PDB file of C-alpha atoms and ligand atoms in Angstrom:
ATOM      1  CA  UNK S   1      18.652 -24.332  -1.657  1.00 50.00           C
ATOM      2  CA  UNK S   2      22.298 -25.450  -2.061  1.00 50.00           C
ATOM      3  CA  UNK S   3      24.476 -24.953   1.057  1.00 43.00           C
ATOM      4  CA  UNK S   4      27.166 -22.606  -0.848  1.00 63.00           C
ATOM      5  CA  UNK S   5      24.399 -20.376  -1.527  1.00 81.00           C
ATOM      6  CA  UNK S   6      25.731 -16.392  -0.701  1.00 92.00           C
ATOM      7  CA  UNK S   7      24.296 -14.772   2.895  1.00 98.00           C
ATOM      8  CA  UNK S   8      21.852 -13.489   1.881  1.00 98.00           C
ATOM      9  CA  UNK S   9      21.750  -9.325   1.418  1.00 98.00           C
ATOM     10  CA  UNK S  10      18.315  -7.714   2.850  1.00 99.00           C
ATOM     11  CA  UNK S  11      17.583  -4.072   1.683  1.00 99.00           C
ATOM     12  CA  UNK S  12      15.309  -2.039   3.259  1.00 99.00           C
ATOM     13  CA  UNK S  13      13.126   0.244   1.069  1.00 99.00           C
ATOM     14  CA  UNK S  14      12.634   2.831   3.778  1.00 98.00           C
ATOM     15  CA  UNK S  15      10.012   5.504   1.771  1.00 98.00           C
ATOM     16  CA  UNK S  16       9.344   5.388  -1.435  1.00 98.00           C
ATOM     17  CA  UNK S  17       7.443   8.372  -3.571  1.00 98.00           C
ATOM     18  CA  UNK S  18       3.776   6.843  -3.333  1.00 98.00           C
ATOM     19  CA  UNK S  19       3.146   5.979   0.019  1.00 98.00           C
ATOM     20  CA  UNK S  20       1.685   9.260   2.140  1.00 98.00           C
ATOM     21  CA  UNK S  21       1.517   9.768   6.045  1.00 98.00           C
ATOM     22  CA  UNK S  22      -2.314   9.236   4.947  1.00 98.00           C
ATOM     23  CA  UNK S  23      -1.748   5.633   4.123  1.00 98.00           C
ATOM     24  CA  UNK S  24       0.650   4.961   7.222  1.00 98.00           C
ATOM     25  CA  UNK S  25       1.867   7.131   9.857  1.00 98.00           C
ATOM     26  CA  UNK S  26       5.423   5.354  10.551  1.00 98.00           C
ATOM     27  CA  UNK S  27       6.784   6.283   7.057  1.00 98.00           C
ATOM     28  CA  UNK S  28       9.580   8.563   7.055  1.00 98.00           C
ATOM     29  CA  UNK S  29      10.048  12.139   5.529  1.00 98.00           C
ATOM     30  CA  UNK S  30      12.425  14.295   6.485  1.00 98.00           C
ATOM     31  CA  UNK S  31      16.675  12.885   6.422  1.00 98.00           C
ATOM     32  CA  UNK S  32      16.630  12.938  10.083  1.00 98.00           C
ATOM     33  CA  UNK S  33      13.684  10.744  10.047  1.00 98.00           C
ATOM     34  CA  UNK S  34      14.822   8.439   7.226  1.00 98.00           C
ATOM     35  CA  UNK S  35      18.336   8.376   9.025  1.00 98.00           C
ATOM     36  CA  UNK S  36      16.764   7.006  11.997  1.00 98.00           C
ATOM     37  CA  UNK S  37      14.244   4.574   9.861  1.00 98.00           C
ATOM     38  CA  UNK S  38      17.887   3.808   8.895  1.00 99.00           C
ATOM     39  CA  UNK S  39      19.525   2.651  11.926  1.00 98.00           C
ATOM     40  CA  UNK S  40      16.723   1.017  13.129  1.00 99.00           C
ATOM     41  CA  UNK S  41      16.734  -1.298   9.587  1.00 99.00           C
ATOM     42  CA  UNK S  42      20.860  -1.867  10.502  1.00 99.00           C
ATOM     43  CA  UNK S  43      19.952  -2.735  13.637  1.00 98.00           C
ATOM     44  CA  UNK S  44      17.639  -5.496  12.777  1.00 99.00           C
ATOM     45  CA  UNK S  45      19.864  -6.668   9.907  1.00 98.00           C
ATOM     46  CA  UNK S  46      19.840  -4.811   6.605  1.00 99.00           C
ATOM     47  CA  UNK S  47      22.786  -4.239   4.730  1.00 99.00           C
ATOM     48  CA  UNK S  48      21.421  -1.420   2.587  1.00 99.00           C
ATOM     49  CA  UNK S  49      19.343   0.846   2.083  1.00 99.00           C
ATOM     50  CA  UNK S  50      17.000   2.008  -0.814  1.00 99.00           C
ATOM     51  CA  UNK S  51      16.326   6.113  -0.547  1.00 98.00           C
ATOM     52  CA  UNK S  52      14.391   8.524  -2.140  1.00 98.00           C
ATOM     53  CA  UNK S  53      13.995  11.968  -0.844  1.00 98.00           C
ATOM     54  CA  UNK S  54      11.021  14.183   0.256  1.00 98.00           C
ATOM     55  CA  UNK S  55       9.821  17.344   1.136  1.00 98.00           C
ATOM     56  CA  UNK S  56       9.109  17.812   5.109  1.00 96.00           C
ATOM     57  CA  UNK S  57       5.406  17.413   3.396  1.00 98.00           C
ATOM     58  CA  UNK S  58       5.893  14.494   1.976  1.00 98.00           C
ATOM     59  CA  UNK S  59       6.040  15.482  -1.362  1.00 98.00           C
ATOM     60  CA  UNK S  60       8.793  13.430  -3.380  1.00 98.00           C
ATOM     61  CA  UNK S  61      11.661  15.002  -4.793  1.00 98.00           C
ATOM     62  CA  UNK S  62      14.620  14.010  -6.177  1.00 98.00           C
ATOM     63  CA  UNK S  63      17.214  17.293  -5.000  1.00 98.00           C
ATOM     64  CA  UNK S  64      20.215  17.165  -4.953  1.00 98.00           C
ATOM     65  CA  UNK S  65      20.530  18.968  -1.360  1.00 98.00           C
ATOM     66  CA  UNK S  66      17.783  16.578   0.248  1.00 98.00           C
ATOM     67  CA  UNK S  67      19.726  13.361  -1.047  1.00 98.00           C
ATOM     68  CA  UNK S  68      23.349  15.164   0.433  1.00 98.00           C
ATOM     69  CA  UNK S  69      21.357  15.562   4.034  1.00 98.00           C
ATOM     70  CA  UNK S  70      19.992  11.837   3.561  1.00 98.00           C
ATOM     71  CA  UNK S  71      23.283  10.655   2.626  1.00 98.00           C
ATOM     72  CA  UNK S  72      25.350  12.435   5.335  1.00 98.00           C
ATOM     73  CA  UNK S  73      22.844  11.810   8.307  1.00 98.00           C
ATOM     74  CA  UNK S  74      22.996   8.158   6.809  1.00 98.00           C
ATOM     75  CA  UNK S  75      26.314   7.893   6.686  1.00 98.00           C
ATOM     76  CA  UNK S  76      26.866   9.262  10.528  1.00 98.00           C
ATOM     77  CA  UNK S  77      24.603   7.397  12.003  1.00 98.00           C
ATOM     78  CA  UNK S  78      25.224   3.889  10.284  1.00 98.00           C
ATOM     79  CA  UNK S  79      27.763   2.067   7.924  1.00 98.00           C
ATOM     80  CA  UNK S  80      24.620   0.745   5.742  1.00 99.00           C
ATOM     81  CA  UNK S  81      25.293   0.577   2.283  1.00 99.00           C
ATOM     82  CA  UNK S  82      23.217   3.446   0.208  1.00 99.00           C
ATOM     83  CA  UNK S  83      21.486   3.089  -2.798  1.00 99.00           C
ATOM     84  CA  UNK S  84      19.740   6.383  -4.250  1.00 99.00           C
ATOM     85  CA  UNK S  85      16.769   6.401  -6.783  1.00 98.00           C
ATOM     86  CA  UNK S  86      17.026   7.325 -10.174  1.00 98.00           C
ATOM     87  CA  UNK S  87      13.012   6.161 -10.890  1.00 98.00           C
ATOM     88  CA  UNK S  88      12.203   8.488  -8.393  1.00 98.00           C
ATOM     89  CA  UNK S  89       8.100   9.579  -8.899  1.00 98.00           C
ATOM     90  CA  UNK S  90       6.606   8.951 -12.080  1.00 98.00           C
ATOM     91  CA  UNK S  91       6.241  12.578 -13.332  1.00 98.00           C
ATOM     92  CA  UNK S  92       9.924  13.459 -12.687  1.00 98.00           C
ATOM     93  CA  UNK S  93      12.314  14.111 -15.556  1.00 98.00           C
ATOM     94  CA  UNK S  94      15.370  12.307 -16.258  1.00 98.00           C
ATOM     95  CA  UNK S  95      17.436  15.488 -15.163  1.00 98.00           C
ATOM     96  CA  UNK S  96      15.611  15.451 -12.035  1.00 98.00           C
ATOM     97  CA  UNK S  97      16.037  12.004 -11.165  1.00 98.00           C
ATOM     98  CA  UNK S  98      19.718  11.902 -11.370  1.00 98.00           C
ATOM     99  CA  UNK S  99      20.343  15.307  -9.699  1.00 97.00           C
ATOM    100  CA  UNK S 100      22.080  14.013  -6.736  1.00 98.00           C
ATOM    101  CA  UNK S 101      24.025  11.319  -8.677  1.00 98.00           C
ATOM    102  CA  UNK S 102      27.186  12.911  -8.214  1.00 98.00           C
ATOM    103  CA  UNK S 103      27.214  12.755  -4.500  1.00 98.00           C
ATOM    104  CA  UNK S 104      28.663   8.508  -5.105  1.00 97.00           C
ATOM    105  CA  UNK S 105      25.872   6.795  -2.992  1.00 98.00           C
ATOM    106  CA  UNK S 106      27.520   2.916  -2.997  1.00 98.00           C
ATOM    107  CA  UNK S 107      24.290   2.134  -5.330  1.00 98.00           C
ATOM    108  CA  UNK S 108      21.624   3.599  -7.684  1.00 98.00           C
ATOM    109  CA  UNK S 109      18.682   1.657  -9.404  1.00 99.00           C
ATOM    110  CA  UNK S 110      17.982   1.511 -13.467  1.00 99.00           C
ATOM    111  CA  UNK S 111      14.942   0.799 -14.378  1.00 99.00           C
ATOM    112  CA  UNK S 112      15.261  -0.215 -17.851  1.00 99.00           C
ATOM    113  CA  UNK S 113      12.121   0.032 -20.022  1.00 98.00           C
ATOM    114  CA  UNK S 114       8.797   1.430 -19.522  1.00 98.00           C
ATOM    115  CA  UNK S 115       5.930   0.036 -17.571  1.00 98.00           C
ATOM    116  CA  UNK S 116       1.981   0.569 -16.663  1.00 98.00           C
ATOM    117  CA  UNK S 117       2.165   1.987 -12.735  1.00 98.00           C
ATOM    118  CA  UNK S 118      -1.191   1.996 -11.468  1.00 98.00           C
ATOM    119  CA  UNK S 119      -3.126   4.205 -13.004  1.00 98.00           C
ATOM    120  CA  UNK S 120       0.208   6.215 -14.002  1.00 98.00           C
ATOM    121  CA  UNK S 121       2.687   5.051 -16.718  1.00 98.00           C
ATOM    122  CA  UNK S 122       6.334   5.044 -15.257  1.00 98.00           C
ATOM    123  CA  UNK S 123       8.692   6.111 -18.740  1.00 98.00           C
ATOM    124  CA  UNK S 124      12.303   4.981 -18.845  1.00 98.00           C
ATOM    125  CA  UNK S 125      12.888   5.336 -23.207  1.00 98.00           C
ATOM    126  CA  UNK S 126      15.985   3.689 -24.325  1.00 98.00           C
ATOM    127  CA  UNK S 127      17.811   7.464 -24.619  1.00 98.00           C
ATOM    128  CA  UNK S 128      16.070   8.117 -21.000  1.00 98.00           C
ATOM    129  CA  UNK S 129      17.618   4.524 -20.008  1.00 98.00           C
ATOM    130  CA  UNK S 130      20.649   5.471 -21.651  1.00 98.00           C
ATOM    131  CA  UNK S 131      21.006   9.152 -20.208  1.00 98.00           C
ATOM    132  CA  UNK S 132      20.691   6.918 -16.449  1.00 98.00           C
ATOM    133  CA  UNK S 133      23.330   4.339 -17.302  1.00 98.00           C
ATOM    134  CA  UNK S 134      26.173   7.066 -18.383  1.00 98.00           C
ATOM    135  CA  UNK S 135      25.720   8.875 -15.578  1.00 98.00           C
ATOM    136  CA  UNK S 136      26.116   6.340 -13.457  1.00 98.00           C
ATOM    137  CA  UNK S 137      28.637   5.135 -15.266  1.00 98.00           C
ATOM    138  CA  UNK S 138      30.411   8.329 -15.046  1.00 98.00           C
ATOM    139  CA  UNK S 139      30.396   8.539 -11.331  1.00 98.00           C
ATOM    140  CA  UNK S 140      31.317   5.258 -11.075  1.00 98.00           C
ATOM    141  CA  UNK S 141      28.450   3.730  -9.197  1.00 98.00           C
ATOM    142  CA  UNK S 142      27.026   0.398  -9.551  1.00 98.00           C
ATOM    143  CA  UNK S 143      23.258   0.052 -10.909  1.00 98.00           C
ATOM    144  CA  UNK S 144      20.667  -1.834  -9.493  1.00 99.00           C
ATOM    145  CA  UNK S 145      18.834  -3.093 -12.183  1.00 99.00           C
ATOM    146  CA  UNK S 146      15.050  -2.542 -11.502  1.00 99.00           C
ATOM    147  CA  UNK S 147      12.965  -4.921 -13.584  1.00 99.00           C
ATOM    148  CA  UNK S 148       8.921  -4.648 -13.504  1.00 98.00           C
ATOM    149  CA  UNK S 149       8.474  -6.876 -16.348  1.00 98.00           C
ATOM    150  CA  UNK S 150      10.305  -9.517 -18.524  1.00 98.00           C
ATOM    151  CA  UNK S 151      11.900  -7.035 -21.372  1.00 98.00           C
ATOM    152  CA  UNK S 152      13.536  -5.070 -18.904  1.00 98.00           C
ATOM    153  CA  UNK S 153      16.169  -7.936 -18.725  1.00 98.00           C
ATOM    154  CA  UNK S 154      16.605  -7.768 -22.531  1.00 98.00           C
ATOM    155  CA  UNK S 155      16.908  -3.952 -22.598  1.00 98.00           C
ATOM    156  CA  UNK S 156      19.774  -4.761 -19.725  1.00 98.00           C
ATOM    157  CA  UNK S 157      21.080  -6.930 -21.812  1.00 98.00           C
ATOM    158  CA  UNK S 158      21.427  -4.700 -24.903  1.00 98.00           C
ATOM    159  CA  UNK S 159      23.204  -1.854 -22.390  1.00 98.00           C
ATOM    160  CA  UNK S 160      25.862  -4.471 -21.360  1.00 98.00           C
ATOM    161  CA  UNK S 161      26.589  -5.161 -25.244  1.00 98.00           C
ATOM    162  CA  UNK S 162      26.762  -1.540 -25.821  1.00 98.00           C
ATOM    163  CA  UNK S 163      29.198  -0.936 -22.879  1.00 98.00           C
ATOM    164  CA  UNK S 164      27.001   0.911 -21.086  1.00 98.00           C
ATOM    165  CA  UNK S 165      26.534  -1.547 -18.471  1.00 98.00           C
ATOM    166  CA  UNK S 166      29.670  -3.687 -16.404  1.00 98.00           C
ATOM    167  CA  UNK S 167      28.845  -7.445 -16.193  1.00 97.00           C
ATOM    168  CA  UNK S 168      27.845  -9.406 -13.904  1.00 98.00           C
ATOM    169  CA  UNK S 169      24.378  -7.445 -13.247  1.00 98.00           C
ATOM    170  CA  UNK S 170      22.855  -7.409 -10.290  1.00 98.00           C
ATOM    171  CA  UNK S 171      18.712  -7.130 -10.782  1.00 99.00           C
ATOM    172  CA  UNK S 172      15.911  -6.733  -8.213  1.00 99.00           C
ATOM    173  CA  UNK S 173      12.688  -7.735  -9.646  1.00 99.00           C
ATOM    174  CA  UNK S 174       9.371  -5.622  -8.404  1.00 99.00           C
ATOM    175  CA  UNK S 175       6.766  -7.492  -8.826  1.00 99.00           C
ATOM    176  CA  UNK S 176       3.380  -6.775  -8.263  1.00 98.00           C
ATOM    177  CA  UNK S 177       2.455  -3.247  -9.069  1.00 98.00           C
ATOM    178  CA  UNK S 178      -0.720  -3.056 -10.637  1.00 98.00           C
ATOM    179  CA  UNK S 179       0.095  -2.972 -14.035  1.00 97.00           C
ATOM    180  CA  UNK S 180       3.408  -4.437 -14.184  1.00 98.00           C
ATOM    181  CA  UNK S 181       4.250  -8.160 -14.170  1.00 98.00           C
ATOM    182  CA  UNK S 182       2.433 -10.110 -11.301  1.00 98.00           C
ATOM    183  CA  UNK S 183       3.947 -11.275  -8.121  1.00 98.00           C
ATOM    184  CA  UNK S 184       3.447 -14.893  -8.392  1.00 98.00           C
ATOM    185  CA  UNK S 185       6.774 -17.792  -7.460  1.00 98.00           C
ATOM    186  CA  UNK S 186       6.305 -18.826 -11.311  1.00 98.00           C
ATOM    187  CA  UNK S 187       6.815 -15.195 -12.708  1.00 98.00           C
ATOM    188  CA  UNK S 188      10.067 -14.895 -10.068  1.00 98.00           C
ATOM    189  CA  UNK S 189      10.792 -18.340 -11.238  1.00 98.00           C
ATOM    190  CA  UNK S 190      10.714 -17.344 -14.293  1.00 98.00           C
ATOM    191  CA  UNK S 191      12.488 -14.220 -14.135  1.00 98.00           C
ATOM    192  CA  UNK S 192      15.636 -16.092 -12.515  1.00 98.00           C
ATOM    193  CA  UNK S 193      16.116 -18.524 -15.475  1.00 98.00           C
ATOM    194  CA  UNK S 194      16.238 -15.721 -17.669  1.00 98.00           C
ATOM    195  CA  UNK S 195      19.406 -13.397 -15.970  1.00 98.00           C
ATOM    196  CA  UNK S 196      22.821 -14.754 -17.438  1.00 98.00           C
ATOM    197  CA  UNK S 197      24.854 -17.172 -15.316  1.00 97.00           C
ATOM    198  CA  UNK S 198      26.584 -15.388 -12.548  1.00 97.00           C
ATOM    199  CA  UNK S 199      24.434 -12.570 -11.958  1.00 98.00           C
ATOM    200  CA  UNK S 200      22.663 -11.974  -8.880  1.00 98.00           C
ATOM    201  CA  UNK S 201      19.229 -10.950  -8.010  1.00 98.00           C
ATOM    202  CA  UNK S 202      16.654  -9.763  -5.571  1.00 98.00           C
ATOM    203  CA  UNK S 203      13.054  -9.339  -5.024  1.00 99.00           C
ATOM    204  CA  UNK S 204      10.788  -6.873  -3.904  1.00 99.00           C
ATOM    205  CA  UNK S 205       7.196  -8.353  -3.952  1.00 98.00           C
ATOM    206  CA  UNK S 206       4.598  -5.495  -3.702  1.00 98.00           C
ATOM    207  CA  UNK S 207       1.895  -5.513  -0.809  1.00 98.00           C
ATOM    208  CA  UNK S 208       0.641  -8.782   0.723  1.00 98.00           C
ATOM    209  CA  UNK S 209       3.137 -10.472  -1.858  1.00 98.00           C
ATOM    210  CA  UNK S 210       6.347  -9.491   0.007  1.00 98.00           C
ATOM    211  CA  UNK S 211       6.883 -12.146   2.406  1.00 98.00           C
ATOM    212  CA  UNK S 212       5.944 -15.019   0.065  1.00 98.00           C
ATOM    213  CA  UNK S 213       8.366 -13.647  -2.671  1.00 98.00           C
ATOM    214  CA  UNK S 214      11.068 -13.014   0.075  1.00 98.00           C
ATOM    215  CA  UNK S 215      11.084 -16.354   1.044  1.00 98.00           C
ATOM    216  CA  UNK S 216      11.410 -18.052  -2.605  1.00 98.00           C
ATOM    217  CA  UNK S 217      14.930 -16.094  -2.690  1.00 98.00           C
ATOM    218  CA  UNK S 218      15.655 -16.943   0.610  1.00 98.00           C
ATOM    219  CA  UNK S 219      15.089 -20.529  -0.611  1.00 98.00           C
ATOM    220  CA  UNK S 220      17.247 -20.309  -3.660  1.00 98.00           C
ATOM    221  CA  UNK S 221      20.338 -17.817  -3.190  1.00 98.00           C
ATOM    222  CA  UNK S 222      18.273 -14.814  -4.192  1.00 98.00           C
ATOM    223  CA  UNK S 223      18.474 -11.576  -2.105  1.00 98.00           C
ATOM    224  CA  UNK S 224      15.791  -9.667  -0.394  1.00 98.00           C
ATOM    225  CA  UNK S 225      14.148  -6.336  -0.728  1.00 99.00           C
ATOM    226  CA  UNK S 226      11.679  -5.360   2.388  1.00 99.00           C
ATOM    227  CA  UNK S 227      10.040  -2.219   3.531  1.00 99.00           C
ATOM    228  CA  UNK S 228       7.353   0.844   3.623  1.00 98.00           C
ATOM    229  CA  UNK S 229       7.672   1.627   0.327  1.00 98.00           C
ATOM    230  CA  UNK S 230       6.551  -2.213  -1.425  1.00 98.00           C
ATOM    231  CA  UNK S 231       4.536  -2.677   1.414  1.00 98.00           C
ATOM    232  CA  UNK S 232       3.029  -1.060   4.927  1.00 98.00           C
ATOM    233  CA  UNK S 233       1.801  -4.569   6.489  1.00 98.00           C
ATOM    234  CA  UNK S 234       3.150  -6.703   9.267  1.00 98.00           C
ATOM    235  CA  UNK S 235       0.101  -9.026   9.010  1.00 97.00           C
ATOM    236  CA  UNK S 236      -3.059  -8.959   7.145  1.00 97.00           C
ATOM    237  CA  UNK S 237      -4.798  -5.444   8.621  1.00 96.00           C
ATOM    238  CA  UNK S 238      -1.691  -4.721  11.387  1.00 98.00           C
ATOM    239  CA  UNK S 239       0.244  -1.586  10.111  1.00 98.00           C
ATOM    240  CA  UNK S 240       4.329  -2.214  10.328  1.00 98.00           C
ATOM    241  CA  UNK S 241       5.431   0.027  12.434  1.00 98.00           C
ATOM    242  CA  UNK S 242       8.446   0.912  10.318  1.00 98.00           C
ATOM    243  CA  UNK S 243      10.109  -1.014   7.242  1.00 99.00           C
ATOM    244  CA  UNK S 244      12.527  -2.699  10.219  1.00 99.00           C
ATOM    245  CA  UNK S 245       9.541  -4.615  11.650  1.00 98.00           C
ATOM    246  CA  UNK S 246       9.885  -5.818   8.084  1.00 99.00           C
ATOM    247  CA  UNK S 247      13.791  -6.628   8.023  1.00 99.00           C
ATOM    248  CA  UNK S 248      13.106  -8.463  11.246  1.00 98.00           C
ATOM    249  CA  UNK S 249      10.747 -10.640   9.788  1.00 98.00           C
ATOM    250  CA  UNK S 250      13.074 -11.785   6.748  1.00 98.00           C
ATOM    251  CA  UNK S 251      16.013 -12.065   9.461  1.00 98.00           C
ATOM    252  CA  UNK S 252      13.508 -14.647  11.349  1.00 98.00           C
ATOM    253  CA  UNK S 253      12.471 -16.431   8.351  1.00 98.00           C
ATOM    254  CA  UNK S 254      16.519 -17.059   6.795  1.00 98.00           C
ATOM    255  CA  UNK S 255      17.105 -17.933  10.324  1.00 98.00           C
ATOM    256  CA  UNK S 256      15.081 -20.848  10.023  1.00 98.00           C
ATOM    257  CA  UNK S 257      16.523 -21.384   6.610  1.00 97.00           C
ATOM    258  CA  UNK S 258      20.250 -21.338   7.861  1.00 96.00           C
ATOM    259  CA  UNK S 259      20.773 -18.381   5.488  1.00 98.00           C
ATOM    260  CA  UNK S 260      23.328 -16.249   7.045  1.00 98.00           C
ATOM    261  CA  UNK S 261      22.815 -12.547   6.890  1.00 98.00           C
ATOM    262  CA  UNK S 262      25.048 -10.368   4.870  1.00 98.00           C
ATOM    263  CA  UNK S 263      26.256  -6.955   6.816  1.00 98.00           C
ATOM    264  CA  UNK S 264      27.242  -4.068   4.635  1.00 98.00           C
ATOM    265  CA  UNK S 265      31.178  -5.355   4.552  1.00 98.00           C
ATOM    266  CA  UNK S 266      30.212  -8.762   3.434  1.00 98.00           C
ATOM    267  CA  UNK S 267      27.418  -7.273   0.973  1.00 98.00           C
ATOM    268  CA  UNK S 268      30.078  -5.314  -0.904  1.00 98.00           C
ATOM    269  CA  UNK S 269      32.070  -7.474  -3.278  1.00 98.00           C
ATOM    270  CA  UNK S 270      28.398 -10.078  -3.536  1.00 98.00           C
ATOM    271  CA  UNK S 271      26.622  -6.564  -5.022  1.00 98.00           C
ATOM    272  CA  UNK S 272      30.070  -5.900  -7.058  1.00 97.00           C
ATOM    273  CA  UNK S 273      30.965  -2.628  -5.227  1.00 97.00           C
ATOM    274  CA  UNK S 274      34.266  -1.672  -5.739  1.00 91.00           C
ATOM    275  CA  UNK S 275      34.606   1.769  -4.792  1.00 78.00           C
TER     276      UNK S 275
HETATM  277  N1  KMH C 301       8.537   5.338  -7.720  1.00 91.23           N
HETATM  278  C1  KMH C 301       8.536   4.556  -8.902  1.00 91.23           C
HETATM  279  C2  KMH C 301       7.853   5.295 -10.012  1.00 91.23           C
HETATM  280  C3  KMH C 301      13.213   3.205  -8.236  1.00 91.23           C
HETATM  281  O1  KMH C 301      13.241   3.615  -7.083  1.00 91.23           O
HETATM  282  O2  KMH C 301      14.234   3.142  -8.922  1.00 91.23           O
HETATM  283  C4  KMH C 301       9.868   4.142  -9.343  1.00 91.23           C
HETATM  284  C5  KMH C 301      10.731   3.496  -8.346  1.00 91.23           C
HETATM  285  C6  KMH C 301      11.922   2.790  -8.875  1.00 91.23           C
HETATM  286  O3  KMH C 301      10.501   3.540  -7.148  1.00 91.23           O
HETATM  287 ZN1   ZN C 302      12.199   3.138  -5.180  1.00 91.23          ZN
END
């Protein structure tokens, strides 16, 4: 790791549309409890915050008025950075996945191209890509890119030449769902030769592959992405007990790496947030 690398930016990935109350009680449904999931990831030292939204049953959704509550109680309660969903669940339309888009969260993912998801398939089309990018684009809010597998970079790529994408990118790269690419360090390797100079990047490694992942970025300038919805585990067969048992653990580990931890202020201009 060089010495000028950035501080390093953990997100906390707080809920998620697959993960039940069935799988792990401490995941969060309702705003209030994803405001306080929230706090508690501030607290231990995210600078953002990944949301999607739910029904008080759990049941994902992507409306409009459950983002605004998220959002608001969010926004009282902590000065965390906010970045919505647009993947949302993998049955969702476009139309529903960008409902709440116009409410200016500080950050909203792209997923560009189309990936196995399990047993699912999770469909971003170019047009469905496209449809994301303006609207964003529109509002003014800066995308995430979400890449699963390699061609997602090239299908980034081919936005930013068509305008419909602002240079430098920032990506997050999800490895590890079955079906998508696989979380190995050569894959992320990989993966980071491959943005254009000047970007910056992430990683979210599903399941048992978090913490390894994590700590390849934390070794070389990357950014981390921790929590309920990539994973439920503290330690093999011990349950988190929310996603900021999670943030606590990257905090220890850059600690011993003399990373220095981003807060939301310092995150801004890294992540290219302007408004
Ligand atoms: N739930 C996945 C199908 C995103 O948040 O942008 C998609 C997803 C990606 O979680
Ligand atoms: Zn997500």
């Amino acid at each position: 790791m060089s010495n000028d690398a950035q501080p390093v930016i953990i997100t906390a990935a707080i809920v998620g549309a697959e993960i039940m109350r069935e799988d792990t009680p401490y995941v969060p449904y309702t705003p209030d409890e994803i405001a306080q999931e929230a706090r508690r990831c501030r607290d231990a030292g995210a600078a953002m915050v990944h949301v999607h939204g739910r029904q008080d049953d759990g049941t994902p959704t992507q409306d409009r008025a459950t983002f605004k509550a998220i959002l608001d109680k969010i926004r009282e309660q902590t000065d965390l950075l906010v970045q919505f969903s647009t993947g949302g669940a993998v049955w969702m339309s476009v139309e529903e996945r960008i409902d709440a888009i116009d409410l200016k969260p500080d950050m909203a993912t792209l997923t560009t191209g189309t990936v196995n998801f399990g047993d699912d398939v999770f469909l971003n089309s170019m047009p469905m890509i496209r449809d994301i990018a303006r609207s964003l684009k529109k509002y003014g809010i800066r995308p995430e890119i979400e890449v699963f597998d390699t061609g997602m970079i090239d299908n980034a790529l081919r936005l930013l030449g068509e305008g419909l994408l602002e240079g430098p990118l920032h990506f997050d790269f999800v490895l590890g769902v079955p079906g998508a690419m696989g979380a190995s360090v050569r894959n992320l390797e990989f993966l980071v030769n491959s943005i254009p100079e000047g970007s910056t990047w992430s990683v979210a490694g599903i399941g048992r592959h978090e913490l390894p992942l994590a700590i390849y970025a934390l070794e070389n300038g990357g950014h981390v992405r921790v929590g309920l919805e990539d994973n439920i585990y503290l330690k093999r067969g011990v349950l988190a007990e929310g996603s900021f048992q999670l943030v606590e653990l990257v905090v220890e580990e850059a600690q011993k790496r003399g990373r220095i931890i981003a807060d939301p202020i310092a995150a801004r201009p890294i992540l290219g947030i302007t408004s």
